[in-house]
Short mmCIF file of C-alpha atoms in Angstrom, two decimals:
data_model
loop_
_atom_site.label_atom_id
_atom_site.label_comp_id
_atom_site.label_asym_id
_atom_site.label_seq_id
_atom_site.Cartn_x
_atom_site.Cartn_y
_atom_site.Cartn_z
CA MET P 29 -13.72 25.93 10.49
CA SER P 30 -17.43 25.36 10.15
CA LYS P 31 -19.22 22.25 11.30
CA VAL P 32 -19.83 21.26 7.69
CA ALA P 33 -16.24 21.85 6.69
CA ARG P 34 -15.14 19.67 9.60
CA ALA P 35 -17.37 16.90 8.29
CA GLY P 36 -15.99 17.25 4.75
CA LEU P 37 -13.64 14.28 4.70
CA PRO P 38 -15.86 11.84 6.59
CA ILE P 39 -18.54 12.44 3.94
CA ALA P 40 -15.91 12.01 1.24
CA ALA P 41 -14.81 8.74 2.78
CA THR P 42 -18.45 7.64 2.99
CA LEU P 43 -18.86 8.28 -0.70
CA LEU P 44 -15.66 6.34 -1.24
CA MET P 45 -17.12 3.46 0.76
CA ILE P 46 -20.34 3.52 -1.21
CA ALA P 47 -18.54 3.76 -4.53
CA ALA P 48 -15.74 1.28 -3.95
CA GLY P 49 -16.09 -0.68 -0.74
CA ALA P 50 -12.63 0.68 0.08
CA GLN P 51 -11.12 0.66 3.56
CA ALA P 52 -8.09 2.98 3.17
CA SER P 53 -5.68 4.54 0.67
CA SER P 54 -5.96 1.60 -1.70
CA HIS P 55 -7.15 -1.13 0.66
CA ARG P 56 -9.77 -3.39 -0.97
CA GLU P 57 -10.38 -0.75 -3.64
CA SER P 58 -11.77 -2.96 -6.40
CA PRO P 59 -14.20 -5.91 -6.48
CA PHE P 60 -11.58 -8.39 -7.75
CA LEU P 61 -9.03 -7.52 -5.08
CA THR P 62 -11.50 -8.17 -2.28
CA GLN P 63 -11.23 -11.81 -3.39
CA ASN P 64 -7.44 -11.74 -3.81
CA PRO P 65 -5.93 -9.80 -0.89
CA LYS P 66 -2.38 -11.13 -1.40
CA VAL P 67 -2.06 -9.00 -4.55
CA ASP P 68 -3.85 -5.94 -3.19
CA ALA P 69 -1.48 -2.96 -3.28
CA SER P 70 -2.40 -0.58 -0.47
CA ASP P 71 0.09 2.31 -0.76
CA PHE P 72 3.03 3.39 -2.91
CA TYR P 73 5.77 5.80 -1.84
CA MET P 74 8.70 7.38 -3.69
CA PHE P 75 10.95 10.05 -2.20
CA ARG P 76 14.52 11.20 -1.97
CA SER P 77 15.97 9.40 1.04
CA TYR P 78 16.14 11.71 4.02
CA GLU P 79 18.28 9.42 6.14
CA THR P 80 21.47 11.28 7.06
CA GLY P 81 24.05 10.90 4.29
CA ARG P 82 21.64 9.16 1.86
CA SER P 83 20.15 12.09 -0.07
CA SER P 84 21.65 10.81 -3.35
CA PHE P 85 19.28 7.82 -3.13
CA VAL P 86 15.58 7.38 -3.89
CA THR P 87 13.44 5.15 -1.68
CA LEU P 88 10.55 3.24 -3.27
CA ILE P 89 8.00 1.43 -1.08
CA ALA P 90 5.15 -0.74 -2.38
CA ASN P 91 2.83 -2.02 0.36
CA TYR P 92 0.65 -5.11 -0.14
CA GLN P 93 -1.87 -7.21 1.82
CA PRO P 94 -3.57 -4.45 3.82
CA LEU P 95 -5.58 -4.78 7.03
CA GLN P 96 -3.32 -7.45 8.56
CA ASP P 97 -4.20 -8.26 12.16
CA GLY P 98 -1.27 -9.07 14.43
CA PRO P 99 -2.88 -12.27 15.81
CA GLY P 100 -3.68 -13.51 12.29
CA GLY P 101 -2.34 -17.05 12.69
CA PRO P 102 -1.70 -19.89 12.47
CA ASN P 103 -1.15 -19.11 8.78
CA PHE P 104 0.25 -15.60 8.72
CA TYR P 105 0.54 -13.24 5.76
CA LEU P 106 2.80 -14.99 3.28
CA MET P 107 3.20 -13.40 -0.14
CA ASP P 108 1.75 -15.25 -3.13
CA PRO P 109 4.39 -17.48 -4.81
CA ASN P 110 2.19 -17.58 -7.91
CA ALA P 111 2.16 -13.79 -8.29
CA LEU P 112 4.53 -11.28 -9.85
CA TYR P 113 5.02 -8.06 -7.88
CA GLU P 114 6.60 -5.15 -9.74
CA ILE P 115 7.74 -1.54 -9.32
CA HIS P 116 7.95 0.32 -12.64
CA VAL P 117 9.90 3.49 -13.45
CA ASP P 118 9.30 5.81 -16.42
CA ASN P 119 12.42 7.97 -16.74
CA VAL P 120 11.53 9.33 -20.19
CA GLY P 121 8.05 10.79 -19.74
CA ASP P 122 6.29 8.67 -22.36
CA ALA P 123 4.02 6.75 -19.92
CA HIS P 124 5.90 3.47 -20.47
CA GLU P 125 8.10 1.59 -18.04
CA HIS P 126 11.84 1.71 -18.78
CA LEU P 127 13.04 0.09 -15.56
CA THR P 128 11.08 -2.60 -13.71
CA PHE P 129 11.99 -4.22 -10.40
CA GLN P 130 10.35 -7.65 -10.17
CA PHE P 131 9.78 -9.56 -6.91
CA ARG P 132 8.99 -13.32 -6.86
CA PHE P 133 8.38 -15.26 -3.64
CA SER P 134 8.88 -18.82 -2.43
CA ASN P 135 7.40 -20.44 0.68
CA ASN P 136 9.67 -23.24 1.90
CA LEU P 137 8.06 -25.67 4.35
CA GLN P 138 10.58 -27.25 6.75
CA ASP P 139 7.96 -29.72 8.03
CA LEU P 140 9.07 -29.54 11.65
CA THR P 141 7.92 -32.47 13.78
CA VAL P 142 7.68 -33.47 17.42
CA PRO P 143 7.80 -37.03 18.80
CA VAL P 144 4.42 -38.31 19.94
CA GLY P 145 4.12 -41.91 21.14
CA GLY P 146 7.16 -43.02 19.19
CA LYS P 147 6.18 -41.19 15.98
CA ASN P 148 7.50 -37.89 14.62
CA VAL P 149 4.37 -35.92 13.76
CA SER P 150 4.23 -32.70 11.73
CA VAL P 151 3.36 -29.63 13.80
CA PRO P 152 0.45 -27.33 12.82
CA LEU P 153 2.25 -24.07 13.69
CA THR P 154 4.56 -21.57 11.96
CA ASN P 155 7.28 -21.98 14.59
CA THR P 156 8.28 -24.29 17.42
CA GLY P 157 10.39 -21.88 19.47
CA ALA P 158 11.89 -18.41 19.64
CA ILE P 159 13.17 -16.85 16.40
CA ASN P 160 16.21 -14.59 16.48
CA ALA P 161 17.86 -14.86 13.06
CA PRO P 162 17.01 -15.48 9.38
CA LYS P 163 16.26 -19.12 8.56
CA ALA P 164 16.05 -20.06 12.23
CA ALA P 165 15.77 -23.79 12.87
CA THR P 166 12.57 -23.15 14.83
CA LEU P 167 10.82 -21.54 11.84
CA ASN P 168 8.55 -24.00 10.04
CA VAL P 169 7.85 -21.87 6.94
CA GLN P 170 10.84 -19.99 5.62
CA GLU P 171 9.87 -17.39 3.05
CA SER P 172 12.33 -16.01 0.49
CA PHE P 173 12.31 -13.86 -2.62
CA THR P 174 14.27 -13.05 -5.75
CA LEU P 175 14.69 -9.61 -7.29
CA THR P 176 15.17 -8.91 -10.99
CA LEU P 177 15.74 -5.71 -12.95
CA VAL P 178 14.10 -5.55 -16.39
CA THR P 179 15.31 -2.82 -18.73
CA GLY P 180 12.78 -1.84 -21.38
CA ASP P 181 9.36 -3.43 -21.68
CA ARG P 182 8.54 -5.42 -18.54
CA ARG P 183 7.67 -8.56 -20.49
CA THR P 184 10.13 -8.44 -23.40
CA GLY P 185 13.03 -6.36 -22.08
CA THR P 186 16.41 -7.46 -20.78
CA ALA P 187 16.12 -9.17 -17.38
CA THR P 188 19.09 -9.38 -15.01
CA ALA P 189 19.19 -10.69 -11.46
CA ILE P 190 19.84 -8.27 -8.61
CA THR P 191 22.27 -9.87 -6.16
CA ASN P 192 23.28 -9.65 -2.53
CA ALA P 193 26.33 -7.35 -2.38
CA ALA P 194 27.73 -9.35 0.55
CA ASP P 195 27.97 -12.77 -1.11
CA GLY P 196 26.58 -12.54 -4.66
CA SER P 197 23.57 -14.73 -3.89
CA LYS P 198 20.32 -14.26 -5.81
CA THR P 199 17.89 -15.28 -3.05
CA PHE P 200 16.95 -13.15 -0.05
CA ALA P 201 15.31 -14.29 3.17
CA LYS P 202 12.09 -12.56 4.23
CA PRO P 203 11.36 -12.19 7.96
CA VAL P 204 8.39 -13.99 9.42
CA ASP P 205 5.54 -11.76 10.53
CA ASN P 206 5.52 -10.40 14.08
CA ILE P 207 3.81 -13.38 15.71
CA GLY P 208 4.38 -12.08 19.25
CA ASN P 209 7.00 -11.28 21.85
CA LYS P 210 7.54 -14.85 22.98
CA SER P 211 8.24 -16.08 19.45
CA LEU P 212 10.21 -12.94 18.53
CA PRO P 213 11.72 -11.35 21.66
CA ASN P 214 13.25 -8.47 19.66
CA TYR P 215 11.42 -8.16 16.36
CA ALA P 216 13.10 -4.89 15.38
CA ALA P 217 16.57 -6.43 15.67
CA TYR P 218 15.43 -9.59 13.90
CA ALA P 219 13.87 -7.68 10.98
CA ALA P 220 16.97 -5.49 10.64
CA GLN P 221 18.96 -8.61 9.71
CA HIS P 222 16.85 -8.73 6.54
CA VAL P 223 18.01 -5.36 5.18
CA TYR P 224 20.39 -6.23 2.35
CA ASN P 225 22.89 -4.20 0.34
CA ILE P 226 22.32 -5.09 -3.30
CA ASN P 227 24.16 -4.95 -6.60
CA ILE P 228 21.88 -3.39 -9.23
CA PRO P 229 22.80 -4.10 -12.87
CA GLY P 230 24.30 -1.05 -14.56
CA CYS P 231 24.66 0.78 -11.27
CA SER P 232 28.11 1.35 -9.75
CA THR P 233 26.76 2.12 -6.25
CA ALA P 234 25.04 -0.49 -4.11
CA GLY P 235 21.41 -0.03 -3.15
CA LYS P 236 19.29 -1.64 -0.44
CA VAL P 237 16.28 -3.93 -0.25
CA PHE P 238 13.95 -4.95 2.55
CA VAL P 239 10.76 -6.99 2.29
CA GLY P 240 8.71 -7.71 5.36
CA GLN P 241 5.76 -6.91 7.57
CA ARG P 242 5.50 -3.30 8.82
CA LYS P 243 3.02 -1.22 10.76
CA ASP P 244 0.51 0.15 8.22
CA PRO P 245 1.81 3.67 7.55
CA PHE P 246 -1.50 5.02 6.28
CA VAL P 247 -3.85 6.88 8.62
CA VAL P 248 -7.54 7.51 8.04
CA ASN P 249 -10.71 7.82 10.10
CA LEU P 250 -13.02 5.01 9.00
CA GLY P 251 -15.02 3.96 12.07
CA GLY P 252 -17.20 7.04 12.41
CA THR P 253 -17.43 7.37 8.65
CA PHE P 254 -18.93 3.93 8.15
CA ASP P 255 -21.37 4.53 11.00
CA LEU P 256 -23.30 7.11 8.98
CA VAL P 257 -20.66 9.80 9.62
CA ASN P 258 -21.10 9.41 13.37
CA ILE P 259 -18.40 11.94 14.30
CA ALA P 260 -18.83 14.73 16.84
CA ALA P 261 -18.69 18.24 15.42
CA PRO P 262 -16.21 20.71 16.92
CA ALA P 263 -17.49 22.65 19.92
CA THR P 264 -16.90 25.98 18.22
CA ALA P 265 -17.19 27.27 14.67
CA PHE P 266 -13.43 26.83 14.31
CA ASP P 267 -11.61 24.00 16.03
CA PRO P 268 -7.81 24.47 15.76
CA GLN P 269 -7.28 20.83 16.80
CA ALA P 270 -9.68 19.34 14.25
CA GLU P 271 -6.79 17.85 12.25
CA ASN P 272 -5.41 15.94 15.21
CA LYS P 273 -8.24 14.02 16.87
CA GLY P 274 -6.36 10.70 16.94
CA LEU P 275 -9.05 9.02 14.82
CA ASP P 276 -6.85 6.52 12.95
CA SER P 277 -8.83 3.36 12.23
CA LEU P 278 -5.66 1.56 11.06
CA ALA P 279 -3.66 2.12 14.25
CA GLN P 280 -3.47 -1.65 14.94
CA LYS P 281 -3.07 -2.88 11.37
CA ASN P 282 -0.02 -4.12 9.46
CA VAL P 283 1.00 -4.47 5.81
CA THR P 284 3.79 -6.20 3.89
CA ALA P 285 6.30 -3.71 2.47
CA LEU P 286 8.48 -4.19 -0.61
CA GLU P 287 11.19 -1.57 -0.16
CA LEU P 288 14.10 -0.46 -2.34
CA GLU P 289 16.69 2.26 -1.96
CA VAL P 290 18.31 3.02 -5.33
CA PRO P 291 20.91 5.65 -6.27
CA SER P 292 19.13 8.49 -8.05
CA ALA P 293 21.69 8.39 -10.83
CA CYS P 294 20.60 4.83 -11.64
CA LEU P 295 16.94 5.83 -12.04
CA VAL P 296 17.00 9.05 -14.07
CA GLY P 297 17.07 8.89 -17.86
CA SER P 298 16.47 11.10 -20.87
CA GLY P 299 13.57 12.74 -19.06
CA GLY P 300 16.02 14.57 -16.82
CA PRO P 301 15.65 14.64 -13.03
CA VAL P 302 11.91 13.82 -13.03
CA ILE P 303 10.92 10.16 -12.82
CA GLY P 304 7.52 8.53 -12.62
CA ALA P 305 6.72 5.23 -10.93
CA TRP P 306 3.92 2.86 -10.01
CA THR P 307 3.51 -0.65 -8.64
CA THR P 308 1.56 -3.59 -10.07
CA ALA P 309 0.81 -7.20 -9.24
CA SER P 310 0.02 -9.88 -11.80
CA LEU P 311 -1.35 -13.42 -11.70
CA ARG P 312 -1.29 -16.23 -14.23
CA GLN P 313 -4.30 -16.29 -16.54
CA ALA P 314 -5.23 -19.88 -15.72
CA ARG P 315 -5.85 -21.55 -12.37
CA LEU P 316 -6.76 -25.20 -11.95
CA LEU P 317 -7.93 -26.26 -8.50
CA ASN P 318 -6.43 -29.52 -7.26
CA PRO P 319 -9.12 -31.74 -5.68
CA ALA P 320 -6.42 -33.76 -3.91
CA PRO P 321 -3.50 -31.49 -2.98
CA GLY P 322 -0.28 -33.13 -1.84
CA SER P 323 1.43 -32.80 1.51
CA ASN P 324 3.25 -29.54 0.84
CA LEU P 325 2.60 -25.84 0.43
CA GLY P 326 1.27 -24.47 -2.84
CA GLN P 327 -0.33 -27.67 -4.14
CA ALA P 328 -3.96 -26.67 -3.78
CA SER P 329 -3.95 -25.22 -7.30
CA LYS P 330 -1.92 -25.16 -10.50
CA GLU P 331 -1.23 -21.81 -12.15
CA GLY P 332 -0.31 -21.31 -15.79
CA GLY P 333 -0.50 -19.09 -18.85
CA ALA P 334 0.64 -15.54 -19.44
CA TRP P 335 0.80 -12.91 -16.71
CA SER P 336 -2.35 -10.87 -16.25
CA GLN P 337 -2.09 -7.60 -14.29
CA VAL P 338 -4.71 -7.36 -11.54
CA SER P 339 -3.49 -4.50 -9.34
CA ARG P 340 -2.09 -1.04 -10.11
CA LEU P 341 -1.18 1.84 -7.82
CA GLY P 342 0.69 5.10 -8.35
CA MET P 343 -0.91 8.21 -6.87
CA PRO P 344 -2.89 7.51 -3.69
CA LEU P 345 -6.70 7.54 -3.64
CA VAL P 346 -7.14 7.57 -7.44
CA ASN P 347 -9.07 4.33 -7.71
CA GLU P 348 -11.10 5.28 -4.61
CA LEU P 349 -11.99 8.94 -5.15
CA VAL P 350 -11.64 9.38 -8.92
CA ILE P 351 -12.40 6.20 -10.90
CA GLY P 352 -16.06 5.15 -11.20
CA LEU P 353 -17.16 1.84 -9.72
CA LYS P 354 -17.75 0.24 -13.11
CA ASP P 355 -14.11 0.85 -14.12
CA LYS P 356 -12.23 -0.03 -10.93
CA ASP P 357 -11.18 -3.52 -12.04
CA LYS P 358 -10.48 -2.12 -15.50
CA PHE P 359 -8.18 0.56 -14.07
CA ASN P 360 -6.24 -2.08 -12.13
CA THR P 361 -5.54 -4.01 -15.33
CA SER P 362 -4.56 -0.94 -17.36
CA LYS P 363 -1.25 0.76 -18.19
CA PRO P 364 -0.42 4.46 -17.81
CA SER P 365 0.00 4.73 -21.58
CA ASP P 366 -3.73 3.95 -21.96
CA ASP P 367 -5.01 6.44 -19.40
CA ALA P 368 -6.78 8.64 -21.95
CA GLN P 369 -9.75 6.31 -21.47
CA PHE P 370 -10.11 7.55 -17.86
CA LEU P 371 -9.58 11.27 -18.58
CA ALA P 372 -13.17 12.33 -17.89
CA TYR P 373 -12.90 11.08 -14.30
CA VAL P 374 -10.16 13.68 -13.74
CA THR P 375 -11.41 16.59 -15.83
CA ASN P 376 -15.02 16.14 -14.67
CA PRO P 377 -14.67 14.68 -11.14
CA THR P 378 -17.76 13.47 -9.33
CA LEU P 379 -16.64 13.91 -5.72
CA PRO P 380 -16.84 17.74 -5.58
CA ALA P 381 -20.29 17.61 -7.17
CA LEU P 382 -21.48 15.08 -4.60
CA LEU P 383 -20.11 17.17 -1.74
CA GLN P 384 -21.95 20.23 -3.02
CA ILE P 385 -25.20 18.26 -3.27
CA LEU P 386 -24.77 17.22 0.36
CA PHE P 387 -23.53 20.49 1.86
CA GLY P 388 -24.54 23.27 -0.49
CA ASN P 389 -22.70 26.55 0.02
CA ASN P 390 -20.35 25.05 2.61
CA ALA P 391 -18.68 22.83 0.01
CA VAL P 392 -19.07 24.52 -3.36
CA ALA P 393 -17.46 22.55 -6.19
CA PRO P 394 -14.79 24.31 -8.25
CA THR P 395 -16.19 25.78 -11.45
CA ASN P 396 -13.16 25.30 -13.72
CA ILE P 397 -14.33 22.42 -15.89
CA PRO P 398 -12.27 20.75 -17.28
CA ARG P 399 -10.29 20.55 -14.02
CA ASN P 400 -6.80 21.35 -15.35
CA ASP P 401 -5.57 21.65 -11.76
CA LEU P 402 -6.36 17.96 -11.22
CA VAL P 403 -4.77 17.07 -14.55
CA ALA P 404 -1.56 18.65 -13.21
CA ALA P 405 -1.83 16.85 -9.86
CA PHE P 406 -2.70 13.39 -11.22
CA LEU P 407 -1.61 13.15 -14.87
CA THR P 408 1.27 15.47 -15.78
CA GLY P 409 2.99 16.76 -12.67
CA VAL P 410 2.95 20.34 -11.44
CA THR P 411 4.76 22.96 -13.51
CA GLY P 412 7.93 24.10 -11.79
CA VAL P 413 7.83 21.17 -9.38
CA ASN P 414 7.71 17.72 -11.01
CA GLN P 415 6.56 18.18 -14.61
CA LEU P 416 8.73 17.42 -17.64
CA VAL P 417 8.84 19.82 -20.58
CA THR P 418 7.25 17.10 -22.70
CA VAL P 419 5.11 14.52 -20.95
CA THR P 420 2.38 12.06 -21.91
CA PRO P 421 -0.55 12.59 -19.51
CA SER P 422 -0.80 9.46 -17.38
CA GLU P 423 -1.45 8.50 -13.77
CA MET P 424 1.69 7.74 -11.79
CA LEU P 425 3.65 9.11 -8.84
CA ARG P 426 6.21 11.68 -10.09
CA LEU P 427 9.38 12.80 -8.30
CA ASN P 428 11.81 15.56 -9.17
CA THR P 429 15.08 14.10 -7.92
CA SER P 430 16.80 17.51 -8.13
CA ILE P 431 14.63 19.10 -5.42
CA ALA P 432 16.53 19.16 -2.14
CA VAL P 433 15.55 16.83 0.70
CA THR P 434 13.66 18.36 3.60
CA ALA P 435 14.93 17.09 6.95
CA PRO P 436 12.31 15.19 8.98
CA ALA P 437 11.95 17.90 11.63
CA SER P 438 11.22 20.49 8.93
CA GLN P 439 8.88 18.44 6.73
CA SER P 440 5.35 19.72 6.26
CA ARG P 441 2.76 16.96 6.36
CA LEU P 442 0.87 18.92 3.64
CA GLY P 443 3.76 18.88 1.17
CA VAL P 444 3.65 21.20 -1.84
CA ILE P 445 0.45 23.03 -0.88
CA ALA P 446 2.22 24.11 2.34
CA GLY P 447 5.43 25.16 0.55
CA ASP P 448 7.42 21.95 1.09
CA ASN P 449 8.25 20.97 -2.50
CA ALA P 450 10.04 17.81 -1.36
CA GLY P 451 6.66 16.32 -0.40
CA PHE P 452 3.47 15.10 -2.05
CA PRO P 453 2.57 15.35 -4.90
CA ASN P 454 6.29 15.60 -5.68
CA GLY P 455 6.66 11.94 -4.88
CA ARG P 456 5.25 10.79 -1.57
CA ARG P 457 6.96 10.50 1.80
CA PRO P 458 5.58 8.36 4.64
CA GLY P 459 4.73 11.48 6.65
CA ASP P 460 2.73 13.20 3.91
CA ASP P 461 -0.93 13.33 5.00
CA VAL P 462 -2.35 12.51 1.59
CA VAL P 463 -5.96 12.29 2.81
CA ASP P 464 -6.07 15.90 3.93
CA ILE P 465 -3.99 16.99 0.92
CA ALA P 466 -6.14 15.14 -1.61
CA LEU P 467 -9.44 16.41 -0.25
CA ARG P 468 -8.20 20.00 -0.25
CA VAL P 469 -6.85 19.65 -3.78
CA VAL P 470 -10.09 18.09 -5.04
CA GLU P 471 -11.97 21.03 -3.53
CA GLY P 472 -9.69 23.48 -5.37
CA ARG P 473 -6.67 24.24 -3.18
CA LEU P 474 -4.39 24.45 -6.26
CA CYS P 475 -6.65 27.21 -7.61
CA THR P 476 -5.77 29.34 -4.60
CA LEU P 477 -2.13 28.90 -5.70
CA ASN P 478 -2.96 29.74 -9.35
CA ILE P 479 -2.00 26.25 -10.52
CA GLY P 480 -4.25 25.26 -13.42
CA CYS P 481 -7.01 27.66 -12.31
CA ALA P 482 -7.64 30.92 -10.44
CA PRO P 483 -8.77 31.49 -6.83
CA GLY P 484 -12.19 32.62 -8.01
CA ASP P 485 -12.77 29.18 -9.56
CA ALA P 486 -12.79 27.48 -6.14
CA PRO P 487 -15.13 29.06 -3.55
CA SER P 488 -14.22 26.32 -1.03
CA GLY P 489 -10.59 26.04 -2.08
CA ALA P 490 -9.24 27.53 1.14
CA THR P 491 -11.28 25.27 3.45
CA ASP P 492 -9.11 22.90 5.49
CA PHE P 493 -11.04 19.67 5.05
CA THR P 494 -9.73 16.96 7.39
CA ASP P 495 -10.60 13.55 8.80
CA GLY P 496 -9.04 14.14 12.21
CA ALA P 497 -6.54 11.32 11.66
CA TYR P 498 -3.24 13.14 11.96
CA LEU P 499 0.00 12.10 10.25
CA ASP P 500 3.47 13.60 9.97
CA ALA P 501 7.14 12.57 9.81
CA THR P 502 7.30 11.83 13.56
CA PHE P 503 5.25 8.68 12.96
CA PHE P 504 8.21 7.06 11.17
CA ASP P 505 11.88 6.20 11.56
CA ASN P 506 14.46 8.49 9.98
CA ALA P 507 16.37 5.72 8.24
CA PHE P 508 15.68 2.89 5.80
CA PRO P 509 13.30 1.06 5.86
CA TYR P 510 11.50 4.04 7.50
CA LEU P 511 8.22 2.21 8.29
CA LYS P 512 7.74 1.17 11.90
CA THR P 513 7.97 -2.31 13.44
CA PRO P 514 4.66 -4.15 12.93
CA VAL P 515 2.04 -4.53 15.62
CA PRO P 516 2.73 -7.88 17.34
CA GLY P 517 0.21 -10.67 17.55
CA ALA P 518 0.79 -10.95 21.31
CA ASN P 519 2.35 -8.27 23.46
CA VAL P 520 3.24 -10.23 26.60
CA ALA P 521 5.52 -13.28 26.66
CA GLN P 522 4.06 -16.07 28.75
#
């Protein structure tokens, strides 16, 4: 690999930084979300469950609130009780949601006190002792959520509560963030108590839900990129270890994951085995600041009016590497059914042109304009993999639920372009290295496979662009909820 090819992704990430101010897959990717991090969707995953004995299920993961630092107290990363978080499924192929899973959150202050000079005084901290179980008496803020399935249009369809299969309750406890080892001596065991079997309306088999803080599953090299691409070139013309330099800038960051495991049979519809999905977050249209908030959580403002969508995420890196800066907020408020307005960003992408300006013959942009290969990857699905016979072009993550699961040890981190059709862009598994995949696809890798174009259309299509931040299935657990235990705020109990 040439020196320039090695630098390919860092330059791409630099352009992403210049264009969007982004800090990862979808971290801080639009101007509005930099001001509203609680509704910032960072990554979305959808894949056939590869946990042993669970291949008849589909796992959906929507991550929010990126770039969480472990020691981020005393107010940790609560979800927004005034927001509506949703996962949408199109099982017809018409670019409209037909199933929507809605999450709403509540933050319940227990107002724990300690006696001081004969008075019981409210404490300023999240907890007053060790936490070992849901709703522990030592936990000052107990967060919970409800889960609803809407069939049809997300705002006018039929809404039915999803319930706990164990007791029929409609409210689920959410684990507190990983404050540290003294507060949470065994966070993994504590968080596992918040995995619930659920009854899904219209579904005869129980699914699962988990919502809580996890180690950020995304990997990307940002440090050297933001320092004017200050990354050492390989010592030789070809460096066989260039993909695995350990340059993950998010190694110590957490996110909040909204995770579902749903029987495949309950997700597919008239579109056959292929389903599409995306996640959104919405806020109320009106916000009135309270100049004199009361002595409780959530009284600093009053929210009202209709829901207004402010975040949208399906395929990774779209709003970073494809959508122009002027339209990033607009894209986040849009629906897949209206994606024709963004078509030119896919058929006439700017990133390959910018790379060619910077690197000349070492990064020649594909010549097949319009880029039908990118239309397949982003808007329709790939023929023979995850495309319906009839489909409305629209941006979402698409999964063919009839393609067999690949066991973790056999998964290719490069998914379809490496012959593993159970991986990205056929859905997205945690171990799919979408940065390396996306950059290679943008530079024409699908042309080398005769998908939407021919090899001669992509002079740089065979170049293995990489950021040196390696990712594969070994970074994750092999069972639900798959994502690793979050980085603790303090590692040593005092």
